Coordinates of C-alpha atoms in Angstrom, one line a residue:
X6 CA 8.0 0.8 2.7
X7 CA 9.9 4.1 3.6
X8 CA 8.5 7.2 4.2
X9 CA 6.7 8.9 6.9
X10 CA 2.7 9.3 5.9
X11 CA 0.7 11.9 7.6
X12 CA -2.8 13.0 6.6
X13 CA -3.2 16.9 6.2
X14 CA -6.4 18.9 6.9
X15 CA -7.1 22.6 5.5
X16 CA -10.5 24.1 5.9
X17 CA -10.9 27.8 5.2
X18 CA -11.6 28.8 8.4
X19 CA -11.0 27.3 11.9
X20 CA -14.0 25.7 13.5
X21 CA -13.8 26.7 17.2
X22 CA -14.8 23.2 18.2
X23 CA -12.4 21.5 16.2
X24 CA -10.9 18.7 18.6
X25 CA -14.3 17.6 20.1
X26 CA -15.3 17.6 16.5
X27 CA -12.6 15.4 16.2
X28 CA -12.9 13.4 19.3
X29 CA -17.1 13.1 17.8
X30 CA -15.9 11.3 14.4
X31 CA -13.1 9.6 16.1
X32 CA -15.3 7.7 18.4
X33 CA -17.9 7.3 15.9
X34 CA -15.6 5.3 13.7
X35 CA -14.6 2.7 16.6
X36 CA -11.7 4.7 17.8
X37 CA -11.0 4.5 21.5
X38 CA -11.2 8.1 23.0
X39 CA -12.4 7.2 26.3
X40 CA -8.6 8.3 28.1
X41 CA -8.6 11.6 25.8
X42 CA -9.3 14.9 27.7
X43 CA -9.0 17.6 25.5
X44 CA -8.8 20.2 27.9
X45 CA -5.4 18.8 29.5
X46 CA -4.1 17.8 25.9
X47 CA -2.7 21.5 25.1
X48 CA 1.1 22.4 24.0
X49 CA 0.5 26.1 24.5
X50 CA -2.9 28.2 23.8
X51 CA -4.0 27.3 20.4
X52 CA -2.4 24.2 19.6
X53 CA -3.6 20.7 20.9
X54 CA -2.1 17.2 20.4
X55 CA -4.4 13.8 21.4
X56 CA -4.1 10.6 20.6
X57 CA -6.8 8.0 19.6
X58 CA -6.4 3.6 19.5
X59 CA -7.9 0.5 18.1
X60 CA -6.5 -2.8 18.2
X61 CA -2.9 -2.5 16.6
X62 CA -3.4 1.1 15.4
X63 CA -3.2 4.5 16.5
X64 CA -3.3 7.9 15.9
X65 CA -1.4 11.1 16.6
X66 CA -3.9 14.2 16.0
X67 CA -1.8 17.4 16.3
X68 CA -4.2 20.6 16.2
X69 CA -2.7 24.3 15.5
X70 CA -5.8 26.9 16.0
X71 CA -4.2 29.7 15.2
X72 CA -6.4 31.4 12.7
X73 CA -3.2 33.9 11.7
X74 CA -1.1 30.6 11.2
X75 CA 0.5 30.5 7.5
X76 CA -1.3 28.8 4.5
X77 CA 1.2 25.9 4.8
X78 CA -0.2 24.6 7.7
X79 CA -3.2 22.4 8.2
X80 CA -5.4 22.8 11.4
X81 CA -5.1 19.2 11.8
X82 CA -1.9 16.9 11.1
X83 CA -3.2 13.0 11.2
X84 CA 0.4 11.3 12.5
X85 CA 1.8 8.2 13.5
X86 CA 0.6 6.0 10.2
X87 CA 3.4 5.0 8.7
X88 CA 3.7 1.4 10.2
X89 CA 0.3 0.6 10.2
X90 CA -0.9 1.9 6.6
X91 CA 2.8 1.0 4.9
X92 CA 3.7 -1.9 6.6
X93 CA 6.5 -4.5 5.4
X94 CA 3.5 -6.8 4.1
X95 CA -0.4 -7.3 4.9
X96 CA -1.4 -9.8 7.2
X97 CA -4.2 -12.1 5.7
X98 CA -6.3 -12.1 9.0
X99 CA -8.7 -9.2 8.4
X100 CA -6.8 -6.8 10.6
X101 CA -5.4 -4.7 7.5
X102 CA -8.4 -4.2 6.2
X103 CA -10.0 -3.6 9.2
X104 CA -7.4 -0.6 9.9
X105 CA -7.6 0.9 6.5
X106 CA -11.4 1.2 6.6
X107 CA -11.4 2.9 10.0
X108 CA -8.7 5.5 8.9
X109 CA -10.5 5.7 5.2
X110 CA -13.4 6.6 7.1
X111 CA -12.4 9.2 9.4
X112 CA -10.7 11.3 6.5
X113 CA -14.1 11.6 5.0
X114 CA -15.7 12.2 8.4
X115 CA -13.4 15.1 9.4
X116 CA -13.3 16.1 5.7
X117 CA -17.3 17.1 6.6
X118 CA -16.8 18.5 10.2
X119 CA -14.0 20.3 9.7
X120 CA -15.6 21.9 6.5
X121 CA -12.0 21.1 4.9
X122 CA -11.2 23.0 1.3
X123 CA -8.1 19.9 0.9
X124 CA -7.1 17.2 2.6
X125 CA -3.8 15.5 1.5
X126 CA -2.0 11.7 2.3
X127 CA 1.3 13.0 2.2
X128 CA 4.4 10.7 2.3
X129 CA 8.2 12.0 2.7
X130 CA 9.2 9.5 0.5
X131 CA 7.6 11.4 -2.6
X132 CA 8.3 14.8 -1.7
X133 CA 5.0 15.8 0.0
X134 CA 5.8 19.7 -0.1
X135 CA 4.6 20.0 -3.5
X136 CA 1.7 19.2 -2.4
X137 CA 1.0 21.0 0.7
X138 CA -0.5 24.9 -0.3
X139 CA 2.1 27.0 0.2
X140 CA -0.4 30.4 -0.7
X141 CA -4.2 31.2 -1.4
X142 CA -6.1 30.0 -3.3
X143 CA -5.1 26.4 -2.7
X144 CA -6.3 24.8 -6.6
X145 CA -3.5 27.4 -7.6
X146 CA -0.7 27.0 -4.9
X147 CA -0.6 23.0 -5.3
X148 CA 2.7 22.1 -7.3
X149 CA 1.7 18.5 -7.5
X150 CA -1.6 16.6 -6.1
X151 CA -1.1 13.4 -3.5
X152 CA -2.0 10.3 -4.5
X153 CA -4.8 10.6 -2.2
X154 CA -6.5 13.9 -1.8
X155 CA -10.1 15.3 -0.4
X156 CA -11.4 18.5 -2.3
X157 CA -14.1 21.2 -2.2
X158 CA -15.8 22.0 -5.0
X159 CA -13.7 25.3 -5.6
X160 CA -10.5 23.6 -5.3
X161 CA -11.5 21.1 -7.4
X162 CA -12.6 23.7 -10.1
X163 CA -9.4 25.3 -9.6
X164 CA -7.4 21.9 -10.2
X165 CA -9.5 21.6 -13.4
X166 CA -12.1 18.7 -12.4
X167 CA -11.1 15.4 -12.0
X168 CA -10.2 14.0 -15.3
X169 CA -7.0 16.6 -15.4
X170 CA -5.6 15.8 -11.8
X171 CA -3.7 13.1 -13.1
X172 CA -1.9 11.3 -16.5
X173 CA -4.5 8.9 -16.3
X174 CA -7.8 7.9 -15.1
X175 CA -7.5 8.1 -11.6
X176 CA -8.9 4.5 -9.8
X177 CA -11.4 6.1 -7.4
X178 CA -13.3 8.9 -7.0
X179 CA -16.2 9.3 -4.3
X180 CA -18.8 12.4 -3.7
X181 CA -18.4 12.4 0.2
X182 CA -21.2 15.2 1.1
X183 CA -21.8 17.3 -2.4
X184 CA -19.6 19.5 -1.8
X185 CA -16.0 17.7 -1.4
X186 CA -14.7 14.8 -3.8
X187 CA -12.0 12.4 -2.4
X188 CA -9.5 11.0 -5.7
X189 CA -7.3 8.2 -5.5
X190 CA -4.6 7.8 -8.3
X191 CA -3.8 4.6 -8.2
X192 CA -4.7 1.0 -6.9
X193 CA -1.5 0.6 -4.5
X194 CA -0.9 3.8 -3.0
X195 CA 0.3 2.0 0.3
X196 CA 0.7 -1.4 0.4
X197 CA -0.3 -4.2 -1.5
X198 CA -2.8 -6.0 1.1
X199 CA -5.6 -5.8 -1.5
X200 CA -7.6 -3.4 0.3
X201 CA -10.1 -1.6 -1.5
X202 CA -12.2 1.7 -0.5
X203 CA -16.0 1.0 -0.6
X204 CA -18.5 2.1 -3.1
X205 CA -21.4 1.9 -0.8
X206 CA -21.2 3.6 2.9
X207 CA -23.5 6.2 4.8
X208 CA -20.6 8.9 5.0
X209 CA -20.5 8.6 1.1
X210 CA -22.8 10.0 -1.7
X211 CA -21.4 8.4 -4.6
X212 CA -18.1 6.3 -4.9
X213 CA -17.3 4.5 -8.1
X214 CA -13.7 2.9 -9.4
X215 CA -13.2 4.8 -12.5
X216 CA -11.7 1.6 -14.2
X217 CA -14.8 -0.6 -14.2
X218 CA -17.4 2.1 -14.0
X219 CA -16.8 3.2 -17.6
X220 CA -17.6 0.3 -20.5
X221 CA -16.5 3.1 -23.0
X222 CA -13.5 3.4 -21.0
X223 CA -11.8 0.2 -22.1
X224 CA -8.7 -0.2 -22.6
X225 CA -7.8 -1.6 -26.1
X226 CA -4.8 -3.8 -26.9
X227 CA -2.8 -3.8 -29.4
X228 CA 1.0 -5.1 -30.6
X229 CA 3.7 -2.3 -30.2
X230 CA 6.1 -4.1 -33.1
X231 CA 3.2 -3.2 -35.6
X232 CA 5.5 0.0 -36.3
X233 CA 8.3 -1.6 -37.1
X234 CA 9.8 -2.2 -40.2
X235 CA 11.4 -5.4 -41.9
X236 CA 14.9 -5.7 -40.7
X237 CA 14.0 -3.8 -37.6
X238 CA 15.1 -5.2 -34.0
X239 CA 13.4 -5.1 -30.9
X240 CA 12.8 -6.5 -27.1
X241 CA 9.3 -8.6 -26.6
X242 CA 8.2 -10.1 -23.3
X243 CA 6.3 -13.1 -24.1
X244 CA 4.9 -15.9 -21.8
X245 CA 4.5 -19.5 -23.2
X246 CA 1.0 -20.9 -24.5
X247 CA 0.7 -23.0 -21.2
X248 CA 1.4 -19.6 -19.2
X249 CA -1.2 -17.4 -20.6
X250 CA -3.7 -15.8 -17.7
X251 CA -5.2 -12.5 -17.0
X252 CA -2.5 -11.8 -15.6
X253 CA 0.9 -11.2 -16.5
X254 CA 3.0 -12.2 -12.8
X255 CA 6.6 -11.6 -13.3
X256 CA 7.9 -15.4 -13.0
X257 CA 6.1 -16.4 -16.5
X258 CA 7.6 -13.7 -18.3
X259 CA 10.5 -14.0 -20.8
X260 CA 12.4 -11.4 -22.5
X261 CA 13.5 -11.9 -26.1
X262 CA 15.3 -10.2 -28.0
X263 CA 14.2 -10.2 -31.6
X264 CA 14.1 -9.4 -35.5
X265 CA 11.1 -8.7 -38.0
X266 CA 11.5 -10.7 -40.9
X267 CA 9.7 -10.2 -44.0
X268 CA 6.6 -12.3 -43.3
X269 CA 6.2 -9.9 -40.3
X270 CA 7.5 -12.6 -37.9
X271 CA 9.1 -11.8 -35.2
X272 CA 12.4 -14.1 -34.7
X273 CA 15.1 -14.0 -32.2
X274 CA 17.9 -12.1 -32.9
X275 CA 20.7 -15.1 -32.1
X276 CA 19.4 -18.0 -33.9
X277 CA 16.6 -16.9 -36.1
X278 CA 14.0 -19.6 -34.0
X279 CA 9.9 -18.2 -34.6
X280 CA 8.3 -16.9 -31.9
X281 CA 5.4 -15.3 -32.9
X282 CA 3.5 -13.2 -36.1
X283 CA 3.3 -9.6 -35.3
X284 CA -0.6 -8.1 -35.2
X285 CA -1.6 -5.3 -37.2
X286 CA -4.6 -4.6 -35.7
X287 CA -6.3 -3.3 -32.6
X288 CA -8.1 -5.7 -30.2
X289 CA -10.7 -5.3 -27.5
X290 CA -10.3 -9.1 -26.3
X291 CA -6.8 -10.3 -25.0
X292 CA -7.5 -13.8 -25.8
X293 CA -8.2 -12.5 -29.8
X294 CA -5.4 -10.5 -29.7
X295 CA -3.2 -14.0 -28.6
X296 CA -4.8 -16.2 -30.9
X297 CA -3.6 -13.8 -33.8
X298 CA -0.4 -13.8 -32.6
X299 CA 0.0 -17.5 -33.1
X300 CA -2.2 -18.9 -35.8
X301 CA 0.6 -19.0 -39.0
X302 CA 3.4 -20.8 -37.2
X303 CA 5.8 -21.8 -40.2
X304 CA 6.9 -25.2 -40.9
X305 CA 10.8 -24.3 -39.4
X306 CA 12.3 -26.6 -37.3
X307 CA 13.2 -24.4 -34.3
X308 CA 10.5 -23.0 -32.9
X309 CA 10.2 -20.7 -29.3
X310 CA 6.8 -19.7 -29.6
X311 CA 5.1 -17.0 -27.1
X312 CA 2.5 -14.6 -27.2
X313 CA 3.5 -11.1 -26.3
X314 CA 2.6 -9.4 -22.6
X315 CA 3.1 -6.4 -24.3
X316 CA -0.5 -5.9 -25.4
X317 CA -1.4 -2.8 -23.8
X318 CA -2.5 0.5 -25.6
X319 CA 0.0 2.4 -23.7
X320 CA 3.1 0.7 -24.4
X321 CA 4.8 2.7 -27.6
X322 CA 7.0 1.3 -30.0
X323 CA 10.1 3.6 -28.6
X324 CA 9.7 1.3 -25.5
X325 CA 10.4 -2.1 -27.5
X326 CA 12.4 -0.7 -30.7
X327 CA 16.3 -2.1 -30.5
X328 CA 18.8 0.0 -32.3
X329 CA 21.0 -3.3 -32.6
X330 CA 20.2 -6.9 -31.1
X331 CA 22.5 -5.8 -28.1
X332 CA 21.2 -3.1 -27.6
X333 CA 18.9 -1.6 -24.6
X334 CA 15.4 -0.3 -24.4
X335 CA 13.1 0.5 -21.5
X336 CA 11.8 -2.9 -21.9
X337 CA 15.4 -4.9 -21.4
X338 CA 15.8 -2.2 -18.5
X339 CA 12.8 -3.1 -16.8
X340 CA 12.6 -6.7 -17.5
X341 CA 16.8 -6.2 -15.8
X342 CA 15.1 -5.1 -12.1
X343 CA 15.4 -7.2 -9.1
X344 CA 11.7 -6.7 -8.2
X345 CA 8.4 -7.9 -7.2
X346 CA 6.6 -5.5 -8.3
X347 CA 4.7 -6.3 -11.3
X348 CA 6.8 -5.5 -14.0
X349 CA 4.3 -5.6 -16.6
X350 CA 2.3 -2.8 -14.1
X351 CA 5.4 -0.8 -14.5
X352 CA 6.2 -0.9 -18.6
X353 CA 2.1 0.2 -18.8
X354 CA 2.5 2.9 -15.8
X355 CA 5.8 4.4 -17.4
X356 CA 3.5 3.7 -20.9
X357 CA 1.1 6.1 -19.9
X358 CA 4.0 8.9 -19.3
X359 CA 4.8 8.7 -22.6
X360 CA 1.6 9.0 -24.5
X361 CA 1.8 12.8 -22.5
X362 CA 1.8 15.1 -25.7
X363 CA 4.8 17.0 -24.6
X364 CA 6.8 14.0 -23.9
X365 CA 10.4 14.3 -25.8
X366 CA 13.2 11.9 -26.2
X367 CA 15.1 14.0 -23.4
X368 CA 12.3 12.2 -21.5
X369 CA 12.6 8.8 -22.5
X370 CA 16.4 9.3 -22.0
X371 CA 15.2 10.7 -18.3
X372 CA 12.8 7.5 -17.8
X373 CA 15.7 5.3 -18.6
X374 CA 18.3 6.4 -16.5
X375 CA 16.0 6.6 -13.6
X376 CA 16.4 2.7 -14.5
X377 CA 19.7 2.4 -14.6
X378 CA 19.5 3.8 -11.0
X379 CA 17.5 1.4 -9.6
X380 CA 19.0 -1.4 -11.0
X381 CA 22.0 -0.6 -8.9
X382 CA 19.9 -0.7 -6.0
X383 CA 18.8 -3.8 -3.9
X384 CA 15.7 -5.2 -4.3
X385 CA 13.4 -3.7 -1.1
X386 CA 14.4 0.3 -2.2
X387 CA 13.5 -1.0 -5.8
X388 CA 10.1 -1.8 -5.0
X389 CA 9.4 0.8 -2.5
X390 CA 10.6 3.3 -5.1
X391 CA 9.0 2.1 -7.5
X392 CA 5.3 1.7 -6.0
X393 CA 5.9 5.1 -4.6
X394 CA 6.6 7.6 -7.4
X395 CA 6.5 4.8 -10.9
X396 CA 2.9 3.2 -10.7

């Protein structure tokens, strides 16, 4: 994945015993310090560089202690992440996981000791300088937040709470010490190793996953060809009977292209073959929602049936709606990548940009030429693109 990732850290006022705070929390997460000497580690008066190890990691703490330096600049730069928090691919034997939960850790730590107002993941790949404070107060000097992101209580306030940080439900939020709240946008803000953050640990108050902790937070399903008219033509991505999970992976999906007729059918546009009746109504259940998809299959005798992957809430009818039958949508567009990212992740991700209320056609015009792009790129900047700034 491309990008350089460092970890920002802006408290309002310089402890004076910043780096053996450091060198404290460091060692108290497992972190080798036992070579580091703080007093030989200085670049010039008030700044300080060490480094601290474990196993395959390492990390590059770069202090500046100036207490005139400019807003811009954190009193402590976490470097030297990028290959071990975005690597090509996550090992299976523990050591991922292992790494993740050390650094996870120490962000929260120093978050505490350093008494930090914000604390940012920043990555070069998604332009990180809107999100570094350029001015005072930082809630107001913030362009746009990181996908990762420690705040006080007044910056936080600033921001406008939780709930307005991003387009969606953000995926975790913890309560590290009552006074600072660390948000995490989505589930695969670095690599997809399946690493998770805990809910439970003894530098945490409260940590939930905002997409489970919530039963009135469900997400309903329902079928986005429900606003189309008779005669109208659109894009579906169905998987067969045999292929339905809980999960839509990319190799069991099929695009078709198809027409409503006036049973509110849905047939493809070539050859006029069934594939499926369209649903009127909402679901809570997928499996419901499926059934209903299927249960008046004429009598014709050429059939291609398949229930739709299209069932989430977020996915509007301007996504699947087909001027022509040779026509494109964002649907054929997506469905078009060379990627292996989910693709169903990214119709619901891009889904979720569009149910924004000032969302125009200028923007669905925007969201498909950013397509087009990356269908002209090869596969690896595909995904790493889209992971980074899509999902």
């Amino acid at each position: 994945m491309s990008g350089t990732i460092t970890i920002a850290v802006y408290p309002n006022e310089t402890p004076p015993d910043a780096v053996s705070r450091t060198l404290d929390v460091s060692d108290a997460t497992g972190l080798d310090v036992s070579d580091v000497n703080p007093d030989e580690s200085g670049i010039d008066d008030r700044s300080r560089e060490i480094s601290v190890s474990r196993n395959r990691g390492s990390l590059r703490c770069q202090f500046n202690l100036n207490d005139d330096h400019s807003p811009d600049e954190p009193l402590l730069s976490l470097g030297g992440l990028s290959d071990t928090v975005h690597p090509q691919q996550a090992q299976n034997d523990g050591n991922y996981d292992e790494w993740m939960d050390i650094v996870f850790e120490l962000v929260c730590r120093l978050a505490t000791e350093l008494g930090a107002d914000y604390a940012a993941w920043l990555n070069t790949a998604r332009g990180p300088m809107a999100s570094v404070p350029k001015e005072r107060p930082i809630g107001e000097a913030i362009e746009r937040v990181p996908v990762f992101g420690v705040y006080s209580t007044a910056v936080l306030e600033d921001l406008g709470g939780v709930d307005e940080l991003f387009g969606a439900e953000p995926w975790y939020v913890a309560d590290i010490d009552g006074e600072r709240t660390l948000v995490i946008e989505s589930e695969q803000p670095w690599v997809e190793g399946g690493w998770r953050p805990p809910t439970e640990a003894v530098y945490l108050d409260h940590a939930e996953f905002r997409d489970m902790a919530d039963p009135d937070h469900s997400v309903q399903l329902s079928d986005p060809f429900a606003d189309l008219e008779s005669g109208e033509y659109g894009s579906d991505v169905g998987v067969e009977p045999d292929d339905i999970a809980d999960e839509f992976t990319n190799d069991v999906l099929r695009l078709r292209r198809v027409r409503v007729d006036d049973e509110r059918n849905l047939r493809r546009a070539g050859d006029s073959a069934f594939v499926r009746n369209i649903v009127d109504e909402k679901h809570d259940g997928q499996l419901d929602l499926i059934q209903a998809m299927l249960t008046e299959i004429p009598r014709d005798p050429n059939t291609d049936e398949h229930a739709s992957a299209l069932l989430h809430e977020a996915i509007p009818r301007s996504f699947v709606r087909l001027d022509g039958p040779d026509d494109e949508n964002v649907v054929t567009k997506v469905m078009n990548l060379e990627t292996d990212v989910s693709k169903h992740d990214l119709l619901v991700s891009l889904g979720r940009l569009a149910q924004q209320d000032d969302f125009t056609d200028d923007d669905l015009a925007s969201i498909e030429g950013a397509l087009d792009t990356l269908d002209e790129l090869d596969g690896e900047h595909v995904d790493a693109y889209i992971r980074e700034n899509l999902l």
